[in-house]
Short mmCIF file of C-alpha atoms in Angstrom, two decimals:
data_model
loop_
_atom_site.label_atom_id
_atom_site.label_comp_id
_atom_site.label_asym_id
_atom_site.label_seq_id
_atom_site.Cartn_x
_atom_site.Cartn_y
_atom_site.Cartn_z
CA MET A 141 85.29 141.64 131.59
CA ASP A 142 86.86 139.41 129.17
CA THR A 143 89.45 140.98 126.88
CA ALA A 144 89.19 140.50 123.10
CA PRO A 145 91.93 138.59 121.56
CA GLU A 146 94.89 140.68 119.75
CA LYS A 147 94.83 141.03 116.24
CA ILE A 148 98.31 140.15 114.46
CA ASP A 149 99.32 140.61 111.09
CA ILE A 150 100.81 137.57 109.91
CA THR A 151 101.56 138.55 106.39
CA PRO A 152 105.43 138.90 105.43
CA THR A 153 105.04 142.15 104.24
CA LYS A 154 102.81 143.42 107.09
CA ASP A 155 100.23 144.71 104.59
CA GLY A 156 97.02 143.58 106.86
CA GLY A 157 96.23 141.22 104.44
CA VAL A 158 95.90 138.25 107.02
CA LEU A 159 95.03 139.00 110.60
CA LYS A 160 95.10 136.18 113.11
CA GLU A 161 93.47 136.21 116.82
CA ILE A 162 94.25 133.32 119.02
CA LEU A 163 91.21 131.86 120.60
CA ARG A 164 92.79 128.90 122.34
CA GLU A 165 96.54 128.49 123.03
CA GLY A 166 98.13 125.47 121.64
CA THR A 167 100.53 123.29 123.54
CA GLY A 168 104.62 123.09 123.01
CA GLU A 169 106.74 125.25 120.71
CA GLU A 170 106.71 123.31 117.61
CA LYS A 171 104.76 124.51 114.58
CA PRO A 172 104.28 122.86 111.25
CA LEU A 173 106.77 123.39 108.28
CA PRO A 174 106.41 123.72 104.68
CA GLY A 175 105.86 120.25 103.09
CA ASP A 176 104.09 118.87 106.26
CA LYS A 177 100.81 117.21 106.21
CA VAL A 178 98.36 119.05 108.32
CA LEU A 179 94.89 118.08 109.87
CA VAL A 180 92.42 120.81 110.98
CA HIS A 181 88.87 121.58 111.38
CA TYR A 182 87.65 124.75 110.16
CA VAL A 183 84.38 126.95 109.88
CA GLY A 184 84.26 129.57 106.95
CA THR A 185 81.83 132.80 107.02
CA LEU A 186 81.68 136.01 105.03
CA GLU A 187 81.89 139.36 106.97
CA ASP A 188 78.07 139.26 107.74
CA GLY A 189 78.28 136.20 109.55
CA SER A 190 77.04 133.96 106.89
CA GLU A 191 78.46 130.41 106.86
CA PHE A 192 79.70 129.32 103.56
CA ASP A 193 81.77 126.11 104.46
CA SER A 194 82.62 123.88 107.63
CA SER A 195 84.49 120.90 108.00
CA ARG A 196 82.75 120.62 111.41
CA ARG A 197 79.43 120.44 110.18
CA ARG A 198 80.64 117.51 107.60
CA GLY A 199 82.31 115.95 110.79
CA ASP A 200 85.36 115.34 108.52
CA LYS A 201 88.71 116.93 109.19
CA PHE A 202 90.67 118.43 106.43
CA GLU A 203 93.97 117.47 105.49
CA PHE A 204 96.61 119.42 103.12
CA ASP A 205 100.19 119.91 102.20
CA LEU A 206 101.37 123.03 104.08
CA GLY A 207 103.21 125.77 101.97
CA LYS A 208 102.54 123.89 98.53
CA GLY A 209 99.68 126.39 97.29
CA SER A 210 97.06 123.67 97.61
CA VAL A 211 95.00 126.17 99.73
CA ILE A 212 94.57 129.86 99.36
CA LYS A 213 97.58 131.97 100.64
CA SER A 214 95.93 133.06 104.04
CA TRP A 215 95.72 129.43 104.93
CA ASP A 216 99.36 128.64 104.29
CA LEU A 217 100.41 131.67 106.16
CA GLY A 218 98.05 131.16 109.04
CA VAL A 219 98.51 127.46 109.72
CA ALA A 220 102.35 127.74 109.94
CA THR A 221 101.89 129.87 112.80
CA MET A 222 99.86 127.65 115.01
CA LYS A 223 100.82 125.09 117.65
CA LYS A 224 99.18 121.70 118.16
CA GLY A 225 95.64 122.11 119.67
CA GLU A 226 95.54 125.79 119.02
CA ILE A 227 92.24 127.54 117.79
CA CYS A 228 92.50 130.71 116.04
CA ARG A 229 90.55 133.02 114.05
CA LEU A 230 91.86 134.35 110.37
CA THR A 231 90.58 137.36 109.00
CA CYS A 232 91.45 136.91 105.13
CA ARG A 233 91.53 139.92 102.64
CA SER A 234 90.47 138.87 99.27
CA ASP A 235 93.75 139.22 97.47
CA TYR A 236 94.80 136.46 100.05
CA ALA A 237 91.76 134.20 99.66
CA TYR A 238 89.84 133.96 96.31
CA GLY A 239 90.47 137.38 94.79
CA ALA A 240 88.44 139.54 91.92
CA ASN A 241 86.78 136.31 91.09
CA GLY A 242 85.72 134.92 94.33
CA SER A 243 84.48 131.29 94.29
CA PRO A 244 80.58 131.34 93.28
CA PRO A 245 78.09 130.64 94.10
CA LYS A 246 78.99 131.05 97.88
CA ILE A 247 81.91 133.42 97.90
CA PRO A 248 81.19 136.72 96.07
CA ALA A 249 84.16 138.73 94.35
CA ASN A 250 86.72 140.57 96.64
CA ALA A 251 85.00 139.15 99.49
CA THR A 252 86.97 139.24 102.93
CA LEU A 253 86.70 135.56 104.56
CA ILE A 254 86.84 134.46 108.27
CA PHE A 255 87.88 131.18 109.22
CA GLU A 256 87.96 129.72 112.58
CA VAL A 257 91.13 127.03 112.40
CA GLU A 258 91.80 124.37 114.86
CA LEU A 259 95.21 122.52 114.40
CA PHE A 260 95.10 118.86 115.46
CA GLU A 261 98.45 117.36 114.32
CA TRP A 262 100.90 117.53 111.53
CA LYS A 263 103.36 115.09 109.83
CA GLY A 264 106.28 115.48 107.66
CA GLU A 265 106.55 114.48 104.06
CA ASP A 266 107.60 111.00 103.07
CA ILE A 267 110.44 111.19 100.71
CA SER A 268 111.44 107.67 101.02
CA GLU A 269 111.90 105.85 97.46
CA LYS A 270 109.38 103.01 98.64
CA LYS A 271 107.11 105.50 100.33
CA ASP A 272 107.55 103.43 103.54
CA GLY A 273 108.16 106.29 105.91
CA SER A 274 111.81 105.59 106.44
CA VAL A 275 112.96 109.02 105.45
CA ILE A 276 110.66 112.07 106.46
CA ARG A 277 111.42 115.84 105.60
CA HIS A 278 110.55 118.98 107.29
CA ILE A 279 111.63 121.97 105.37
CA VAL A 280 112.75 124.65 107.52
CA GLN A 281 113.94 127.12 104.87
CA ALA A 282 112.81 126.84 101.32
CA GLY A 283 115.85 126.62 98.60
CA GLU A 284 116.55 128.80 95.64
CA GLY A 285 115.22 128.09 92.34
CA TYR A 286 113.81 124.57 91.37
CA GLN A 287 117.07 122.42 90.24
CA THR A 288 118.33 119.50 92.67
CA PRO A 289 121.51 117.65 92.41
CA ASN A 290 121.58 114.46 90.15
CA ASP A 291 123.52 111.19 90.77
CA GLY A 292 127.15 112.00 90.30
CA ALA A 293 127.00 115.88 91.49
CA THR A 294 129.48 117.09 93.47
CA VAL A 295 127.39 118.54 96.80
CA LYS A 296 128.51 120.52 99.69
CA VAL A 297 126.15 120.35 102.61
CA HIS A 298 126.41 120.76 106.42
CA TYR A 299 124.36 118.58 108.76
CA VAL A 300 123.97 117.78 112.40
CA GLY A 301 122.96 114.34 113.44
CA ARG A 302 121.12 113.99 116.65
CA CYS A 303 120.06 110.75 118.48
CA GLY A 304 117.18 111.81 120.70
CA MET A 305 118.60 114.93 122.45
CA THR A 306 122.14 114.20 121.93
CA VAL A 307 124.39 115.55 118.82
CA PHE A 308 126.38 112.99 117.69
CA ASP A 309 127.78 114.21 114.41
CA ASP A 310 128.00 118.04 113.31
CA GLN A 311 130.05 118.50 110.19
CA GLN A 312 130.44 120.21 106.91
CA VAL A 313 131.16 117.43 103.86
CA GLU A 314 131.67 117.67 100.18
CA PHE A 315 131.22 114.33 98.32
CA ILE A 316 130.06 112.83 94.96
CA LEU A 317 126.21 111.97 95.11
CA GLY A 318 125.93 108.19 95.13
CA GLU A 319 128.85 107.62 96.94
CA GLY A 320 128.25 109.06 100.25
CA GLU A 321 128.93 106.02 102.18
CA GLU A 322 132.71 106.79 101.46
CA SER A 323 132.34 109.85 103.25
CA GLY A 324 130.27 108.60 106.04
CA VAL A 325 126.88 109.71 104.69
CA ILE A 326 124.27 107.46 105.26
CA GLU A 327 121.91 106.39 102.72
CA GLY A 328 118.73 108.20 104.23
CA LEU A 329 120.74 111.29 103.89
CA GLU A 330 121.60 110.77 100.39
CA VAL A 331 118.08 110.34 99.61
CA ALA A 332 117.19 113.68 101.41
CA ILE A 333 120.04 115.31 99.73
CA LYS A 334 119.02 114.44 96.06
CA LYS A 335 115.78 116.42 96.76
CA MET A 336 117.31 119.81 98.25
CA LYS A 337 117.48 122.91 96.37
CA LYS A 338 120.56 125.22 97.07
CA LYS A 339 120.36 127.00 100.37
CA GLU A 340 117.53 124.59 101.44
CA LYS A 341 117.36 123.88 105.15
CA CYS A 342 115.63 120.70 106.21
CA ARG A 343 115.04 118.53 109.32
CA LEU A 344 114.62 114.75 108.66
CA GLU A 345 113.75 111.79 110.74
CA ILE A 346 115.48 108.54 109.44
CA GLN A 347 114.35 104.94 110.33
CA PRO A 348 116.93 102.53 111.13
CA SER A 349 116.58 100.71 107.69
CA MET A 350 118.15 103.76 105.76
CA ALA A 351 120.63 104.62 108.78
CA TYR A 352 122.76 102.24 110.79
CA GLY A 353 120.30 99.31 110.79
CA ASN A 354 120.31 96.52 113.43
CA GLU A 355 124.05 96.80 113.57
CA GLY A 356 124.10 100.33 115.11
CA ASN A 357 127.05 102.54 115.13
CA SER A 358 130.00 101.99 117.65
CA LYS A 359 131.99 105.02 116.76
CA PHE A 360 128.75 107.24 117.61
CA ASN A 361 127.47 105.38 120.44
CA ILE A 362 124.26 104.53 118.32
CA SER A 363 122.24 101.40 119.41
CA PRO A 364 121.17 98.89 117.03
CA ASN A 365 117.57 99.70 115.46
CA THR A 366 117.72 103.67 116.38
CA THR A 367 115.75 106.42 114.64
CA LEU A 368 117.95 109.54 113.97
CA GLN A 369 117.26 113.20 113.48
CA PHE A 370 119.36 115.43 110.98
CA ASP A 371 119.17 118.97 110.45
CA VAL A 372 120.79 119.46 107.04
CA GLU A 373 121.77 122.81 104.86
CA MET A 374 122.40 122.50 101.16
CA LEU A 375 125.38 124.94 100.79
CA SER A 376 126.09 124.26 97.11
CA PHE A 377 126.22 121.64 94.29
CA GLU A 378 127.56 121.08 90.84
CA LYS A 379 125.38 118.86 88.57
CA ALA A 380 126.81 116.04 86.70
CA LYS A 381 126.20 115.73 83.01
CA GLU A 382 123.00 113.89 82.15
CA SER A 383 123.34 111.12 79.60
CA TRP A 384 120.98 112.98 77.06
CA GLU A 385 123.81 115.69 77.16
CA MET A 386 126.75 113.18 76.23
CA ASP A 387 127.70 112.09 72.77
CA ALA A 388 128.33 108.38 72.24
CA SER A 389 132.13 108.87 73.12
CA GLU A 390 131.53 110.42 76.38
CA LYS A 391 128.76 107.83 77.38
CA LEU A 392 131.42 105.04 76.69
CA GLU A 393 134.16 107.02 78.83
CA GLN A 394 131.52 107.35 81.66
CA ALA A 395 130.62 103.68 81.27
CA GLU A 396 134.48 102.76 81.61
CA ILE A 397 134.73 104.92 84.80
CA LYS A 398 131.32 103.51 86.45
CA LYS A 399 132.44 99.92 85.70
CA SER A 400 135.82 100.56 87.43
CA LYS A 401 134.26 102.21 90.39
CA GLY A 402 131.68 99.47 90.66
CA THR A 403 134.57 96.56 90.44
CA SER A 404 136.41 98.86 93.30
CA TYR A 405 133.24 98.72 95.80
CA PHE A 406 132.75 95.01 94.86
CA LYS A 407 136.45 93.95 95.60
CA ALA A 408 135.62 95.90 99.11
CA GLU A 409 132.72 93.63 99.53
CA LYS A 410 130.23 96.82 99.24
CA TYR A 411 127.84 95.03 97.22
CA LYS A 412 125.10 97.94 97.32
CA LEU A 413 127.57 100.41 95.89
CA ALA A 414 128.55 98.23 93.29
CA VAL A 415 125.22 97.62 91.99
CA LYS A 416 124.67 101.42 91.66
CA PHE A 417 127.51 101.76 89.52
CA TYR A 418 127.15 98.67 87.30
CA SER A 419 123.51 99.74 86.90
CA GLN A 420 124.69 103.26 85.82
CA VAL A 421 126.61 101.37 82.88
CA VAL A 422 123.62 99.80 81.84
CA THR A 423 121.50 103.12 81.99
CA LEU A 424 124.29 105.00 79.90
CA LEU A 425 124.43 102.42 77.31
CA GLU A 426 121.43 99.85 76.97
CA ASN A 427 119.31 102.25 74.79
CA ALA A 428 122.18 104.47 73.46
CA THR A 429 122.09 105.41 69.90
CA GLY A 430 125.22 106.23 67.66
CA MET A 431 127.65 103.20 68.54
CA ASP A 432 126.13 100.55 66.39
CA GLU A 433 129.12 99.99 64.25
CA GLY A 434 132.81 99.59 64.54
CA GLU A 435 134.99 99.97 67.85
CA ASP A 436 132.29 101.87 69.59
CA ALA A 437 129.88 99.08 68.95
CA THR A 438 132.19 96.45 70.43
CA ARG A 439 133.15 98.49 73.20
CA LYS A 440 129.55 99.11 73.97
CA SER A 441 128.51 95.31 73.93
CA THR A 442 131.66 94.25 75.96
CA LEU A 443 130.74 96.82 78.70
CA LEU A 444 126.90 95.90 78.90
CA LEU A 445 127.98 92.03 79.03
CA ALA A 446 130.38 92.79 81.94
CA ALA A 447 127.73 94.95 83.74
CA PHE A 448 125.22 92.21 83.44
CA LEU A 449 127.44 89.55 84.43
CA ASN A 450 128.79 91.80 87.39
CA LEU A 451 125.43 92.84 88.41
CA ALA A 452 124.51 89.14 88.78
CA MET A 453 127.46 88.16 90.98
CA CYS A 454 126.68 91.36 93.21
CA TYR A 455 122.81 89.83 93.51
CA LEU A 456 124.06 86.36 94.20
CA LYS A 457 126.26 88.10 97.13
CA LEU A 458 123.11 89.97 98.30
CA ASN A 459 121.33 86.93 98.22
CA ASP A 460 118.71 88.07 95.49
CA SER A 461 118.50 85.13 93.48
CA HIS A 462 115.69 86.44 91.27
CA ALA A 463 117.44 89.68 90.34
CA ALA A 464 120.66 87.55 89.75
CA GLN A 465 118.59 85.23 87.16
CA GLU A 466 117.48 88.75 85.22
CA GLN A 467 120.91 89.83 84.77
CA CYS A 468 122.14 86.61 83.59
CA ASP A 469 118.94 86.35 81.05
CA LYS A 470 120.07 89.75 79.85
CA ALA A 471 123.77 88.60 79.68
CA LEU A 472 122.88 85.34 77.76
CA GLU A 473 120.50 87.46 75.23
CA GLN A 474 123.97 89.18 73.90
CA ASP A 475 125.93 85.82 74.43
CA SER A 476 123.77 82.68 74.32
CA ASN A 477 127.06 80.65 75.28
CA ASN A 478 128.46 82.77 77.82
CA VAL A 479 129.81 80.43 80.51
CA LYS A 480 129.82 82.98 83.29
CA ALA A 481 126.09 83.73 82.55
CA LEU A 482 125.17 80.22 82.43
CA PHE A 483 127.03 79.25 85.65
CA ARG A 484 125.70 82.20 87.52
CA ARG A 485 122.12 81.69 86.42
CA GLY A 486 122.60 78.12 87.38
CA GLN A 487 123.71 79.25 90.94
CA ALA A 488 120.61 81.62 91.16
CA LEU A 489 118.34 78.77 90.03
CA GLN A 490 119.70 76.12 92.81
CA ASN A 491 119.46 78.86 95.38
CA LYS A 492 115.47 79.15 94.42
CA GLY A 493 115.45 75.34 94.54
CA ASP A 494 114.76 74.67 90.63
CA TYR A 495 117.58 71.93 90.64
CA ASP A 496 116.24 70.79 87.37
CA GLN A 497 116.71 74.15 85.47
CA ALA A 498 120.08 74.52 87.45
CA LYS A 499 121.26 71.26 86.08
CA LYS A 500 120.46 72.22 82.68
CA ASP A 501 122.77 75.23 82.85
CA PHE A 502 125.41 73.78 84.43
CA GLU A 503 125.38 70.76 81.78
CA GLN A 504 125.60 73.46 79.29
CA VAL A 505 128.59 74.88 80.88
CA VAL A 506 130.41 71.54 80.75
CA GLN A 507 129.58 71.09 77.32
CA LEU A 508 131.27 74.27 76.20
CA ASP A 509 133.91 73.96 78.98
CA PRO A 510 134.62 70.28 79.66
CA GLN A 511 137.21 70.79 82.10
CA ASN A 512 135.22 73.31 84.29
CA LYS A 513 135.17 71.04 87.52
CA ALA A 514 133.24 73.51 89.37
CA ALA A 515 130.23 73.21 86.98
CA LYS A 516 130.71 69.29 86.96
CA ASN A 517 130.41 69.36 90.62
CA GLN A 518 127.26 71.49 90.62
CA VAL A 519 125.73 68.98 88.10
CA THR A 520 126.48 66.24 90.62
CA ARG A 521 124.97 68.38 93.59
CA CYS A 522 121.77 69.07 91.37
CA MET A 523 121.53 65.23 90.87
CA GLN A 524 121.65 64.59 94.53
CA LYS A 525 119.01 67.36 95.20
CA ILE A 526 116.64 65.97 92.73
CA LYS A 527 117.19 62.36 94.05
CA GLU A 528 116.52 63.73 97.62
CA PHE A 529 113.55 65.42 96.38
CA LYS A 530 111.99 62.44 94.70
CA ASP A 531 112.89 60.02 97.60
CA LYS A 532 111.19 62.42 99.97
CA GLU A 533 108.10 62.65 97.63
CA LYS A 534 107.96 58.90 97.85
CA LYS A 535 107.94 58.97 101.60
CA ILE A 536 105.31 61.38 101.62
CA TYR A 537 102.99 59.73 99.11
CA ALA A 538 103.77 56.51 100.82
CA GLY A 539 102.59 57.98 104.01
CA MET A 540 99.38 59.77 102.54
CA PHE A 541 98.50 56.25 101.05
CA GLN A 542 99.09 54.54 104.28
CA LYS A 543 96.91 56.73 106.00
CA PHE A 544 94.17 56.56 103.22
CA ALA A 545 94.37 52.72 103.77
CA GLU A 546 94.31 53.12 107.76
CA ALA A 547 91.21 55.41 107.54
CA ASP A 548 89.35 52.90 104.89
CA SER A 549 90.29 50.13 107.36
CA LYS A 550 88.72 52.05 110.38
CA LYS A 551 85.45 52.52 108.10
CA LYS A 552 85.34 48.82 107.70
CA VAL A 553 85.65 47.79 111.22
CA PRO A 554 82.55 49.20 112.62
CA GLU A 555 80.40 47.38 110.06
CA GLU A 556 82.37 43.93 110.90
CA ASN A 557 81.66 44.46 114.46
CA LYS A 558 77.96 45.21 113.89
CA GLU A 559 77.77 41.76 112.04
CA GLU A 560 79.43 39.95 114.71
CA SER A 561 77.45 41.70 117.18
CA GLU A 562 73.98 40.65 115.64
CA GLU A 563 75.43 37.08 115.35
CA LYS A 564 76.45 37.35 119.29
CA LYS A 565 72.84 38.30 120.37
CA ALA A 566 71.56 35.70 118.45
CA ASP A 567 73.77 32.94 119.80
CA ASP A 568 73.21 34.42 123.38
CA GLN A 569 69.47 34.00 122.79
CA SER A 570 69.77 30.48 121.55
CA GLU A 571 72.07 29.48 124.62
CA LYS A 572 69.31 30.87 127.09
CA GLU A 573 66.83 28.70 125.69
CA GLU A 574 68.92 25.77 126.12
CA GLY A 575 69.53 26.74 129.81
CA VAL A 576 73.31 28.14 129.13
CA GLU A 577 74.29 31.50 130.54
CA VAL A 578 76.95 33.66 129.16
CA GLY A 579 79.60 34.28 131.40
CA ASP A 580 82.84 36.57 131.74
CA GLY A 581 84.70 36.99 128.36
CA GLY A 582 81.33 35.50 126.49
CA GLN A 583 82.23 31.79 127.68
CA ALA A 584 79.44 29.33 128.32
CA VAL A 585 79.04 27.91 131.77
CA GLU A 586 76.27 25.55 133.47
CA ALA A 587 73.64 26.73 135.33
CA SER A 588 73.48 26.32 139.05
#
């Protein structure tokens, strides 16, 4: 005789509000975590056995974010206890379902609901900035409060890094958010830490593009293009002052600090980090008020111009010519005759193959600074490239015209051949009538 499945109280307070019966065991030991996107089938019935909803009947599995309050409480509790492939029955008291209001017309007030649920799969939350799946998070332990650290915050975390089953790094580190590279913290970890609350614990899957890329890491024996896993705990953080909390003098002071850090990273050839700090100068000052006159206005203008010019140089180093040109345009809005901005925009345009416009920028540099040999050389180079392009264009068009001429010629030949053939037939007939045969090669020979 079959034994009825055991009913287990899965409520945190053990108040009997949600009872679970396992109808089919799942596989493995892993279970979905808060924030995971889960895929299930379900059938919902009232206590009298009448069915009020069924994903199976619709033939469409149901997907939701676990632990985010997007479903009734009993579901968030129950599905979190399930393994892959498991089927269970959840008996849900009304205060863990639709409560005193019910869900008319199918679910009456204060109704106890019974759900048969099958868990198919789940996947973590994509917290990457580009939403490309490069950083996936599973929350192991919810954090406290609602605040998360911002750029410039001092954070203290403990993390364990794994490559497959091998632990390659296990440390507690304190660093300034945005400068993690200086402490050996990879970009994917920083992205996740920005979203963590105090005391939160999470598990991360980080793709190579946000870890050690196609170079790997010899120190940790990480091969190129390797996906890594991290268990991270946010121990504490102290938020940096937001720009809206600063007065004009504080913004200018912070902008000076950011510019200095950006320059240090630029000199160290850490161009991506330099971009971060020069961009922060722009964020602090571009739309800032209260510094439109006197010394503050001069400092603001000088810092912004330097940030635009330095960003342009960074982007040139990073082979992003479009972004470099944009920064030069912003610099030239402030100073239309700025030699550095014109020269760097000329370089960006050259890289994009726009030699005509690049030549104009370099020529303007020479007008402003007649001794600038580098600009003169670039004017010459642009002229050479323009000539090469025109010569190549001539050859292409010449080749095209030649092909057209040959095509026309081929069309005419069959017509000429047709005329010659008709004339030849007429001649042959005439020769036969005169007792002449046509021999090889069409030559006339005497008949035997």
